[in-house]
mmCIF file of C-alpha atoms in Angstrom:
data_model
loop_
_atom_site.group_PDB
_atom_site.id
_atom_site.type_symbol
_atom_site.label_atom_id
_atom_site.label_comp_id
_atom_site.label_asym_id
_atom_site.label_seq_id
_atom_site.Cartn_x
_atom_site.Cartn_y
_atom_site.Cartn_z
ATOM 1 C CA UNK A 1 22.792 -42.344 15.816
ATOM 2 C CA UNK A 2 25.133 -39.816 17.374
ATOM 3 C CA UNK A 3 25.306 -36.154 16.380
ATOM 4 C CA UNK A 4 27.759 -33.256 16.538
ATOM 5 C CA UNK A 5 26.689 -32.422 20.099
ATOM 6 C CA UNK A 6 27.638 -35.976 21.146
ATOM 7 C CA UNK A 7 31.009 -35.621 19.443
ATOM 8 C CA UNK A 8 31.675 -32.274 21.126
ATOM 9 C CA UNK A 9 30.685 -33.710 24.514
ATOM 10 C CA UNK A 10 33.019 -36.648 24.121
ATOM 11 C CA UNK A 11 35.850 -34.343 23.070
ATOM 12 C CA UNK A 12 35.397 -32.610 26.413
ATOM 13 C CA UNK A 13 35.640 -35.941 28.242
ATOM 14 C CA UNK A 14 38.727 -36.940 26.270
ATOM 15 C CA UNK A 15 40.475 -33.670 27.095
ATOM 16 C CA UNK A 16 39.949 -33.902 30.892
ATOM 17 C CA UNK A 17 41.564 -36.319 33.372
ATOM 18 C CA UNK A 18 38.305 -37.175 35.166
ATOM 19 C CA UNK A 19 34.556 -36.963 34.838
ATOM 20 C CA UNK A 20 34.493 -34.564 37.780
ATOM 21 C CA UNK A 21 36.862 -32.229 35.916
ATOM 22 C CA UNK A 22 34.682 -32.499 32.828
ATOM 23 C CA UNK A 23 31.658 -31.521 34.946
ATOM 24 C CA UNK A 24 33.494 -28.434 36.260
ATOM 25 C CA UNK A 25 34.494 -27.420 32.732
ATOM 26 C CA UNK A 26 30.908 -27.775 31.504
ATOM 27 C CA UNK A 27 29.521 -26.168 34.689
ATOM 28 C CA UNK A 28 27.198 -29.089 35.375
ATOM 29 C CA UNK A 29 27.039 -31.728 38.106
ATOM 30 C CA UNK A 30 29.167 -34.942 37.901
ATOM 31 C CA UNK A 31 26.031 -37.170 37.755
ATOM 32 C CA UNK A 32 24.897 -35.211 34.678
ATOM 33 C CA UNK A 33 28.163 -36.002 32.916
ATOM 34 C CA UNK A 34 28.011 -39.667 33.993
ATOM 35 C CA UNK A 35 24.431 -40.059 32.782
ATOM 36 C CA UNK A 36 25.162 -38.451 29.414
ATOM 37 C CA UNK A 37 28.224 -40.647 28.921
ATOM 38 C CA UNK A 38 26.157 -43.738 29.668
ATOM 39 C CA UNK A 39 23.549 -42.612 27.123
ATOM 40 C CA UNK A 40 26.258 -42.166 24.497
ATOM 41 C CA UNK A 41 27.696 -45.618 25.211
ATOM 42 C CA UNK A 42 24.222 -47.108 24.956
ATOM 43 C CA UNK A 43 23.694 -45.434 21.561
ATOM 44 C CA UNK A 44 26.911 -46.956 20.252
ATOM 45 C CA UNK A 45 26.648 -50.172 22.267
ATOM 46 C CA UNK A 46 30.321 -49.697 23.078
ATOM 47 C CA UNK A 47 32.322 -49.000 26.219
ATOM 48 C CA UNK A 48 34.174 -45.725 25.654
ATOM 49 C CA UNK A 49 35.717 -44.929 29.061
ATOM 50 C CA UNK A 50 37.442 -46.927 31.780
ATOM 51 C CA UNK A 51 36.717 -45.411 35.187
ATOM 52 C CA UNK A 52 39.469 -45.465 37.809
ATOM 53 C CA UNK A 53 39.579 -44.042 41.333
ATOM 54 C CA UNK A 54 40.616 -40.484 40.460
ATOM 55 C CA UNK A 55 40.889 -40.546 36.708
ATOM 56 C CA UNK A 56 39.546 -42.016 33.497
ATOM 57 C CA UNK A 57 41.141 -43.566 30.435
ATOM 58 C CA UNK A 58 39.721 -44.096 26.985
ATOM 59 C CA UNK A 59 39.097 -47.534 25.639
ATOM 60 C CA UNK A 60 40.362 -48.355 22.169
ATOM 61 C CA UNK A 61 36.910 -47.503 20.804
ATOM 62 C CA UNK A 62 36.823 -44.305 22.865
ATOM 63 C CA UNK A 63 40.228 -43.231 21.543
ATOM 64 C CA UNK A 64 39.029 -43.837 17.962
ATOM 65 C CA UNK A 65 35.859 -41.835 18.579
ATOM 66 C CA UNK A 66 37.870 -38.965 20.076
ATOM 67 C CA UNK A 67 40.341 -38.952 17.178
ATOM 68 C CA UNK A 68 37.819 -39.191 14.328
ATOM 69 C CA UNK A 69 35.293 -37.005 16.110
ATOM 70 C CA UNK A 70 37.825 -34.174 16.393
ATOM 71 C CA UNK A 71 38.428 -34.307 12.640
ATOM 72 C CA UNK A 72 34.690 -34.296 11.933
ATOM 73 C CA UNK A 73 34.094 -31.292 14.218
ATOM 74 C CA UNK A 74 36.980 -29.408 12.596
ATOM 75 C CA UNK A 75 35.603 -30.105 9.112
ATOM 76 C CA UNK A 76 32.122 -29.053 10.240
ATOM 77 C CA UNK A 77 33.450 -25.776 11.658
ATOM 78 C CA UNK A 78 35.326 -25.119 8.400
ATOM 79 C CA UNK A 79 32.169 -25.830 6.410
ATOM 80 C CA UNK A 80 30.137 -23.381 8.505
ATOM 81 C CA UNK A 81 32.824 -20.715 8.061
ATOM 82 C CA UNK A 82 32.826 -21.252 4.302
ATOM 83 C CA UNK A 83 29.037 -20.985 4.158
ATOM 84 C CA UNK A 84 29.090 -17.803 6.244
ATOM 85 C CA UNK A 85 31.666 -16.253 3.923
ATOM 86 C CA UNK A 86 29.586 -17.270 0.907
ATOM 87 C CA UNK A 87 26.479 -15.767 2.488
ATOM 88 C CA UNK A 88 28.266 -12.468 3.127
ATOM 89 C CA UNK A 89 29.937 -12.328 -0.278
ATOM 90 C CA UNK A 90 28.156 -10.183 -2.874
ATOM 91 C CA UNK A 91 28.863 -12.086 -6.089
ATOM 92 C CA UNK A 92 27.157 -13.696 -9.058
ATOM 93 C CA UNK A 93 25.080 -11.793 -11.632
ATOM 94 C CA UNK A 94 22.508 -9.105 -10.795
ATOM 95 C CA UNK A 95 19.937 -8.785 -13.594
ATOM 96 C CA UNK A 96 17.923 -5.552 -13.687
ATOM 97 C CA UNK A 97 15.141 -4.377 -16.001
ATOM 98 C CA UNK A 98 14.321 -0.654 -16.012
ATOM 99 C CA UNK A 99 12.374 1.950 -18.001
ATOM 100 C CA UNK A 100 14.580 3.458 -20.667
ATOM 101 C CA UNK A 101 15.140 7.104 -19.677
ATOM 102 C CA UNK A 102 14.976 6.537 -15.923
ATOM 103 C CA UNK A 103 17.359 3.626 -16.301
ATOM 104 C CA UNK A 104 19.845 5.732 -18.235
ATOM 105 C CA UNK A 105 19.771 8.658 -15.815
ATOM 106 C CA UNK A 106 19.525 6.929 -12.442
ATOM 107 C CA UNK A 107 19.700 3.123 -12.509
ATOM 108 C CA UNK A 108 22.777 2.724 -14.719
ATOM 109 C CA UNK A 109 24.964 5.043 -12.553
ATOM 110 C CA UNK A 110 23.802 3.287 -9.373
ATOM 111 C CA UNK A 111 24.572 -0.119 -10.847
ATOM 112 C CA UNK A 112 28.056 1.057 -11.823
ATOM 113 C CA UNK A 113 28.619 2.281 -8.259
ATOM 114 C CA UNK A 114 27.198 -0.956 -6.849
ATOM 115 C CA UNK A 115 29.554 -3.071 -8.961
ATOM 116 C CA UNK A 116 32.552 -0.989 -7.875
ATOM 117 C CA UNK A 117 31.621 -1.709 -4.248
ATOM 118 C CA UNK A 118 31.440 -5.450 -4.951
ATOM 119 C CA UNK A 119 34.069 -6.366 -7.589
ATOM 120 C CA UNK A 120 33.012 -10.049 -7.680
ATOM 121 C CA UNK A 121 29.577 -9.018 -8.949
ATOM 122 C CA UNK A 122 28.531 -8.844 -12.611
ATOM 123 C CA UNK A 123 25.666 -6.665 -13.829
ATOM 124 C CA UNK A 124 23.107 -7.054 -16.619
ATOM 125 C CA UNK A 125 20.853 -4.053 -17.272
ATOM 126 C CA UNK A 126 18.107 -4.050 -19.891
ATOM 127 C CA UNK A 127 16.165 -0.892 -20.688
ATOM 128 C CA UNK A 128 12.571 -1.097 -21.920
ATOM 129 C CA UNK A 129 9.462 1.027 -21.536
ATOM 130 C CA UNK A 130 7.259 -2.016 -22.201
ATOM 131 C CA UNK A 131 8.417 -4.659 -19.649
ATOM 132 C CA UNK A 132 7.615 -8.253 -20.474
ATOM 133 C CA UNK A 133 5.919 -9.659 -17.373
ATOM 134 C CA UNK A 134 5.943 -13.188 -18.787
ATOM 135 C CA UNK A 135 9.714 -13.373 -18.253
ATOM 136 C CA UNK A 136 9.717 -11.570 -14.906
ATOM 137 C CA UNK A 137 11.381 -14.510 -13.181
ATOM 138 C CA UNK A 138 14.547 -14.008 -15.225
ATOM 139 C CA UNK A 139 15.139 -10.622 -13.554
ATOM 140 C CA UNK A 140 16.404 -10.082 -10.022
ATOM 141 C CA UNK A 141 14.916 -6.565 -9.944
ATOM 142 C CA UNK A 142 12.386 -4.836 -12.210
ATOM 143 C CA UNK A 143 12.150 -1.049 -11.847
ATOM 144 C CA UNK A 144 8.623 0.103 -12.623
ATOM 145 C CA UNK A 145 7.037 3.553 -12.864
ATOM 146 C CA UNK A 146 3.329 3.960 -13.456
ATOM 147 C CA UNK A 147 0.029 2.279 -12.753
ATOM 148 C CA UNK A 148 0.627 -1.313 -11.709
ATOM 149 C CA UNK A 149 -2.628 -3.079 -12.460
ATOM 150 C CA UNK A 150 -1.642 -6.635 -11.624
ATOM 151 C CA UNK A 151 1.552 -8.441 -10.728
ATOM 152 C CA UNK A 152 2.399 -11.632 -8.891
ATOM 153 C CA UNK A 153 5.791 -10.140 -7.984
ATOM 154 C CA UNK A 154 6.726 -8.555 -4.653
ATOM 155 C CA UNK A 155 6.595 -4.743 -4.632
ATOM 156 C CA UNK A 156 9.228 -2.602 -2.888
ATOM 157 C CA UNK A 157 8.462 1.129 -2.662
ATOM 158 C CA UNK A 158 11.499 3.154 -3.781
ATOM 159 C CA UNK A 159 10.360 6.786 -4.148
ATOM 160 C CA UNK A 160 7.176 8.851 -4.496
ATOM 161 C CA UNK A 161 6.637 10.286 -7.945
ATOM 162 C CA UNK A 162 3.811 12.519 -9.117
ATOM 163 C CA UNK A 163 2.813 13.393 -12.645
ATOM 164 C CA UNK A 164 2.738 16.913 -14.074
ATOM 165 C CA UNK A 165 1.122 18.584 -17.044
ATOM 166 C CA UNK A 166 3.615 20.896 -18.744
ATOM 167 C CA UNK A 167 4.237 23.008 -21.827
ATOM 168 C CA UNK A 168 6.965 25.362 -22.976
ATOM 169 C CA UNK A 169 6.665 29.154 -22.595
ATOM 170 C CA UNK A 170 6.644 29.489 -26.400
ATOM 171 C CA UNK A 171 3.673 27.129 -26.716
ATOM 172 C CA UNK A 172 1.727 28.960 -23.980
ATOM 173 C CA UNK A 173 2.472 32.343 -25.512
ATOM 174 C CA UNK A 174 0.931 31.137 -28.748
ATOM 175 C CA UNK A 175 -1.959 28.999 -27.454
ATOM 176 C CA UNK A 176 -2.667 30.311 -23.950
ATOM 177 C CA UNK A 177 -3.032 28.532 -20.596
ATOM 178 C CA UNK A 178 -5.741 25.916 -20.001
ATOM 179 C CA UNK A 179 -7.736 26.731 -16.861
ATOM 180 C CA UNK A 180 -9.688 23.472 -16.654
ATOM 181 C CA UNK A 181 -9.005 19.924 -17.910
ATOM 182 C CA UNK A 182 -11.836 20.333 -20.436
ATOM 183 C CA UNK A 183 -9.773 23.053 -22.141
ATOM 184 C CA UNK A 184 -7.241 20.418 -23.214
ATOM 185 C CA UNK A 185 -9.584 19.404 -26.028
ATOM 186 C CA UNK A 186 -8.659 22.679 -27.730
ATOM 187 C CA UNK A 187 -4.896 22.233 -27.225
ATOM 188 C CA UNK A 188 -2.185 20.254 -28.963
ATOM 189 C CA UNK A 189 -1.274 17.324 -26.726
ATOM 190 C CA UNK A 190 1.654 14.958 -26.879
ATOM 191 C CA UNK A 191 1.188 11.306 -25.909
ATOM 192 C CA UNK A 192 3.890 9.040 -24.514
ATOM 193 C CA UNK A 193 3.115 5.375 -25.132
ATOM 194 C CA UNK A 194 4.583 3.221 -22.353
ATOM 195 C CA UNK A 195 3.681 0.320 -20.029
ATOM 196 C CA UNK A 196 0.684 -0.575 -22.232
ATOM 197 C CA UNK A 197 -1.330 2.176 -20.487
ATOM 198 C CA UNK A 198 -4.270 4.046 -22.028
ATOM 199 C CA UNK A 199 -2.118 7.109 -22.690
ATOM 200 C CA UNK A 200 -4.820 9.192 -24.374
ATOM 201 C CA UNK A 201 -7.086 9.157 -21.299
ATOM 202 C CA UNK A 202 -5.875 11.883 -18.907
ATOM 203 C CA UNK A 203 -7.491 11.787 -15.463
ATOM 204 C CA UNK A 204 -7.555 14.699 -13.014
ATOM 205 C CA UNK A 205 -8.675 15.353 -9.443
ATOM 206 C CA UNK A 206 -9.189 18.900 -8.138
ATOM 207 C CA UNK A 207 -7.092 19.223 -4.969
ATOM 208 C CA UNK A 208 -9.624 21.662 -3.404
ATOM 209 C CA UNK A 209 -13.028 20.342 -4.475
ATOM 210 C CA UNK A 210 -12.058 16.722 -5.267
ATOM 211 C CA UNK A 211 -13.813 17.146 -8.633
ATOM 212 C CA UNK A 212 -12.907 14.253 -10.931
ATOM 213 C CA UNK A 213 -12.266 14.803 -14.646
ATOM 214 C CA UNK A 214 -11.335 12.388 -17.403
ATOM 215 C CA UNK A 215 -10.348 13.832 -20.762
ATOM 216 C CA UNK A 216 -9.771 11.808 -23.903
ATOM 217 C CA UNK A 217 -7.084 13.647 -25.869
ATOM 218 C CA UNK A 218 -6.391 13.339 -29.570
ATOM 219 C CA UNK A 219 -2.614 13.658 -29.713
ATOM 220 C CA UNK A 220 -1.004 15.581 -32.534
ATOM 221 C CA UNK A 221 2.250 13.835 -31.683
ATOM 222 C CA UNK A 222 2.882 10.480 -30.016
ATOM 223 C CA UNK A 223 6.003 8.436 -29.299
ATOM 224 C CA UNK A 224 7.127 5.462 -27.249
ATOM 225 C CA UNK A 225 10.346 7.321 -26.325
ATOM 226 C CA UNK A 226 10.034 9.760 -23.413
ATOM 227 C CA UNK A 227 13.049 11.737 -24.583
ATOM 228 C CA UNK A 228 11.377 12.384 -27.929
ATOM 229 C CA UNK A 229 8.081 13.379 -26.290
ATOM 230 C CA UNK A 230 9.817 15.789 -23.914
ATOM 231 C CA UNK A 231 11.895 17.295 -26.708
ATOM 232 C CA UNK A 232 8.723 17.988 -28.688
ATOM 233 C CA UNK A 233 7.291 19.776 -25.645
ATOM 234 C CA UNK A 234 10.485 21.815 -25.218
ATOM 235 C CA UNK A 235 10.224 22.814 -28.881
ATOM 236 C CA UNK A 236 6.778 24.272 -28.202
ATOM 237 C CA UNK A 237 4.857 21.602 -30.082
ATOM 238 C CA UNK A 238 2.325 20.707 -27.393
ATOM 239 C CA UNK A 239 1.387 19.834 -23.811
ATOM 240 C CA UNK A 240 3.014 16.825 -22.190
ATOM 241 C CA UNK A 241 1.802 14.579 -19.349
ATOM 242 C CA UNK A 242 4.898 13.216 -17.607
ATOM 243 C CA UNK A 243 6.503 12.099 -14.332
ATOM 244 C CA UNK A 244 7.956 14.713 -11.996
ATOM 245 C CA UNK A 245 11.347 12.955 -11.976
ATOM 246 C CA UNK A 246 11.638 13.700 -15.699
ATOM 247 C CA UNK A 247 10.315 17.282 -15.766
ATOM 248 C CA UNK A 248 11.580 18.844 -12.531
ATOM 249 C CA UNK A 249 14.862 20.111 -13.992
ATOM 250 C CA UNK A 250 13.174 21.780 -16.976
ATOM 251 C CA UNK A 251 10.517 23.351 -14.728
ATOM 252 C CA UNK A 252 13.171 24.772 -12.371
ATOM 253 C CA UNK A 253 15.058 26.182 -15.356
ATOM 254 C CA UNK A 254 11.882 27.741 -16.787
ATOM 255 C CA UNK A 255 12.025 25.751 -20.011
ATOM 256 C CA UNK A 256 8.715 24.091 -19.122
ATOM 257 C CA UNK A 257 5.764 25.502 -17.182
ATOM 258 C CA UNK A 258 3.564 23.389 -14.967
ATOM 259 C CA UNK A 259 -0.131 23.646 -15.912
ATOM 260 C CA UNK A 260 -3.364 23.189 -13.957
ATOM 261 C CA UNK A 261 -1.591 23.246 -10.546
ATOM 262 C CA UNK A 262 -4.943 22.882 -8.736
ATOM 263 C CA UNK A 263 -5.462 19.482 -10.352
ATOM 264 C CA UNK A 264 -3.691 16.274 -9.428
ATOM 265 C CA UNK A 265 -2.849 13.555 -11.908
ATOM 266 C CA UNK A 266 -2.626 9.901 -10.787
ATOM 267 C CA UNK A 267 0.740 9.294 -9.142
ATOM 268 C CA UNK A 268 3.329 7.036 -10.720
ATOM 269 C CA UNK A 269 5.434 5.943 -7.775
ATOM 270 C CA UNK A 270 8.806 4.380 -8.462
ATOM 271 C CA UNK A 271 8.866 0.772 -7.283
ATOM 272 C CA UNK A 272 11.077 -2.286 -7.562
ATOM 273 C CA UNK A 273 9.591 -5.704 -8.237
ATOM 274 C CA UNK A 274 11.241 -8.941 -7.165
ATOM 275 C CA UNK A 275 10.279 -12.596 -6.935
ATOM 276 C CA UNK A 276 7.848 -13.661 -4.245
ATOM 277 C CA UNK A 277 10.177 -16.145 -2.510
ATOM 278 C CA UNK A 278 11.875 -14.048 0.197
ATOM 279 C CA UNK A 279 14.114 -16.917 1.282
ATOM 280 C CA UNK A 280 15.460 -17.257 -2.244
ATOM 281 C CA UNK A 281 16.217 -13.539 -2.526
ATOM 282 C CA UNK A 282 19.961 -13.230 -2.819
ATOM 283 C CA UNK A 283 22.101 -10.912 -0.741
ATOM 284 C CA UNK A 284 23.074 -8.997 -3.895
ATOM 285 C CA UNK A 285 19.394 -8.251 -4.583
ATOM 286 C CA UNK A 286 18.708 -7.187 -0.997
ATOM 287 C CA UNK A 287 21.754 -4.905 -0.939
ATOM 288 C CA UNK A 288 20.831 -3.295 -4.257
ATOM 289 C CA UNK A 289 17.297 -2.645 -3.005
ATOM 290 C CA UNK A 290 18.823 -0.915 0.026
ATOM 291 C CA UNK A 291 20.894 1.288 -2.279
ATOM 292 C CA UNK A 292 17.855 2.142 -4.434
ATOM 293 C CA UNK A 293 15.805 3.211 -1.420
ATOM 294 C CA UNK A 294 18.651 5.236 0.070
ATOM 295 C CA UNK A 295 19.725 7.006 -3.116
ATOM 296 C CA UNK A 296 16.358 7.500 -4.857
ATOM 297 C CA UNK A 297 14.087 7.854 -1.824
ATOM 298 C CA UNK A 298 15.468 11.378 -1.356
ATOM 299 C CA UNK A 299 14.231 12.303 -4.905
ATOM 300 C CA UNK A 300 17.607 13.395 -6.324
ATOM 301 C CA UNK A 301 15.906 14.996 -9.355
ATOM 302 C CA UNK A 302 15.193 17.971 -7.044
ATOM 303 C CA UNK A 303 18.895 18.520 -6.242
#
């Protein structure tokens, strides 16, 4: 069986007046060309070239091979070009699952920008604070914030994200500042129910002594919507435990005050989850991951 290399070699023979000229074109010795031609003729069990004193001529079979082979090589080159263009084209549908508030503020604008860069692309964005892992394969990218206990998906780090304990100035004026995590038992706390986490167990680590504390709060108010929980805190209704990306603006404006600064809460880094088959990862997914890391890795909530 001959292959594309054989066809290309014979095209070179057919386009030169002699085997010696073919050897010079290929930058090999004349015996190398002669031996390879003999091998090709043996494969086909056909005589392809008539050898004369200073030139060659193609047999009828050789002329047919040259003619059809040229068409095959042209079609093959066109096919490779088409595949390369397809590989480089960002198209199809990009399906993204994201937490609700973060998705509204950061993922939705980035997806709109991404689609404008690649007009042949369509976007599907679903927002949910309780992602359904059982249907993870239906998403190209899952944005996740929080403690990731177990996942068979591939994790891509997007941005660091700490958690803060905050309350409004009006709440603190009325109830005072906690000085230790244990003091939270005497305060009104607001719980945000998301990601199926144990949201009433607040864990702390002293940044100086490494003292570990775990406090079980009894929330006066609880919601599965982060916007509602933050609004309650802004209204002076209690202390909130929330990601820095969501509280930084209010802290900078003085509408919320960070509490227990000597204590660290478990981080909730922002990550993207994709399927485990790297070869199957589409170019649109890879390019969107690049955009996420570039745009969110700089922590734009501090701008």
